[in-house]
Coordinates of C-alpha atoms in Angstrom, one line a residue:
W1 CA -45.4 -11.0 -17.8
D2 CA -47.5 -10.7 -21.2
L3 CA -51.2 -9.3 -21.0
N4 CA -51.1 -10.4 -24.3
T5 CA -53.7 -12.6 -23.7
V6 CA -56.1 -11.2 -21.5
K7 CA -56.2 -7.7 -22.5
D8 CA -60.3 -7.3 -24.2
K9 CA -60.2 -7.6 -20.0
L10 CA -58.6 -4.6 -19.0
P11 CA -60.2 -1.3 -18.4
E12 CA -59.9 1.2 -20.1
G13 CA -56.3 2.6 -20.7
G14 CA -55.2 -0.1 -19.2
K15 CA -56.1 2.0 -15.2
L16 CA -58.2 -0.1 -13.1
D17 CA -60.3 3.0 -11.2
L18 CA -61.5 1.5 -7.6
T19 CA -63.4 4.1 -7.2
K20 CA -65.8 2.5 -10.7
L21 CA -66.2 -0.7 -8.2
G22 CA -67.2 1.0 -5.1
L23 CA -64.5 1.1 -3.4
G24 CA -63.4 4.1 -1.5
T25 CA -59.7 4.6 0.2
T26 CA -57.5 2.2 -0.1
S27 CA -54.3 1.2 1.3
M28 CA -50.9 -0.5 -0.1
R29 CA -48.4 -1.3 2.2
V30 CA -45.0 -1.2 0.8
R31 CA -42.4 -3.6 2.0
V32 CA -38.8 -2.5 1.2
G33 CA -36.2 -3.2 3.4
R34 CA -34.9 -6.5 1.8
N35 CA -34.8 -4.4 -1.6
L36 CA -31.8 -2.6 -0.7
A37 CA -28.6 -2.9 -1.2
K38 CA -27.6 0.1 1.0
Y39 CA -29.3 -1.5 4.2
P40 CA -29.5 -5.3 5.7
L41 CA -31.8 -7.7 6.1
P42 CA -35.0 -6.1 8.8
G43 CA -33.5 -8.9 11.0
A44 CA -30.4 -7.6 11.0
M45 CA -31.2 -4.1 11.2
T46 CA -30.0 -1.6 13.6
K47 CA -32.9 1.2 14.9
E48 CA -30.3 3.1 13.2
D49 CA -30.7 1.9 10.1
R50 CA -34.1 1.4 10.6
L51 CA -34.8 5.3 11.1
N52 CA -32.1 5.8 8.4
M53 CA -34.1 3.1 5.9
E54 CA -37.8 5.3 6.4
K55 CA -35.3 8.5 5.7
D56 CA -34.7 7.2 2.2
M57 CA -37.8 6.1 1.7
I58 CA -39.4 9.3 2.6
E59 CA -38.3 10.6 -0.7
A60 CA -39.3 7.6 -2.5
F61 CA -42.6 8.3 -1.1
K62 CA -42.4 12.4 -1.5
K63 CA -41.9 11.9 -5.2
L64 CA -45.1 9.0 -6.0
M65 CA -47.0 11.6 -4.2
K66 CA -46.4 14.2 -5.9
D67 CA -47.6 11.9 -9.1
P68 CA -50.9 13.0 -10.1
A69 CA -50.1 9.0 -11.1
Y70 CA -49.5 8.3 -7.6
G71 CA -50.2 10.6 -4.5
G72 CA -51.1 9.8 -1.4
T73 CA -50.3 10.3 1.6
Y74 CA -47.5 8.4 4.1
Y75 CA -48.4 8.2 7.1
S76 CA -45.5 7.8 10.0
L77 CA -45.5 5.9 13.1
T78 CA -42.4 7.3 14.1
P79 CA -42.2 9.9 16.3
G80 CA -40.3 13.2 14.6
T81 CA -40.6 12.5 10.8
E82 CA -42.8 15.7 8.7
Y83 CA -45.5 12.9 8.6
S84 CA -45.2 11.5 11.9
I85 CA -49.1 10.7 13.3
N86 CA -50.7 11.1 16.5
E87 CA -52.7 8.6 18.5
E88 CA -56.2 10.1 17.4
K89 CA -54.6 10.1 13.9
Y90 CA -53.4 6.2 14.6
K91 CA -56.9 5.0 15.8
E92 CA -59.3 6.8 12.9
L93 CA -56.9 5.2 10.3
V94 CA -57.0 1.4 12.3
K95 CA -60.6 1.9 12.5
A96 CA -60.8 2.4 8.5
H97 CA -58.8 -0.2 8.6
I98 CA -55.8 1.6 6.0
M99 CA -53.1 1.1 9.4
F100 CA -52.2 -1.9 10.5
K101 CA -53.2 -2.8 14.2
D102 CA -50.5 -2.4 16.8
M103 CA -50.0 -6.4 17.3
A104 CA -49.6 -6.5 21.0
D105 CA -53.2 -5.3 21.2
D106 CA -54.0 -8.3 19.0
S107 CA -53.9 -11.5 20.5
Y108 CA -54.8 -12.9 16.8
L109 CA -51.1 -11.5 15.6

């Protein structure tokens, strides 16, 4: 990407501060299953593959969360991880539009 044509429109320092736009907590969904050579594509993954991939990704997420430039929190729906959340927290995050709804609970998904 060449940003030279829009550099006069970029925020100071090249970073967009969403809080200055009146936005609070933002959510980012990270799609990694197609990018890890160690694992098959998601449709061909076993449960064990998915659990192992999450373990590997947690290590990467820990580095990002520790870095002040990124920060954030990782929420896992997988029971037994150090980032697993309970049903109450899950519902809170869904209500805040941070977590996706369970597809089985929404006929539009």
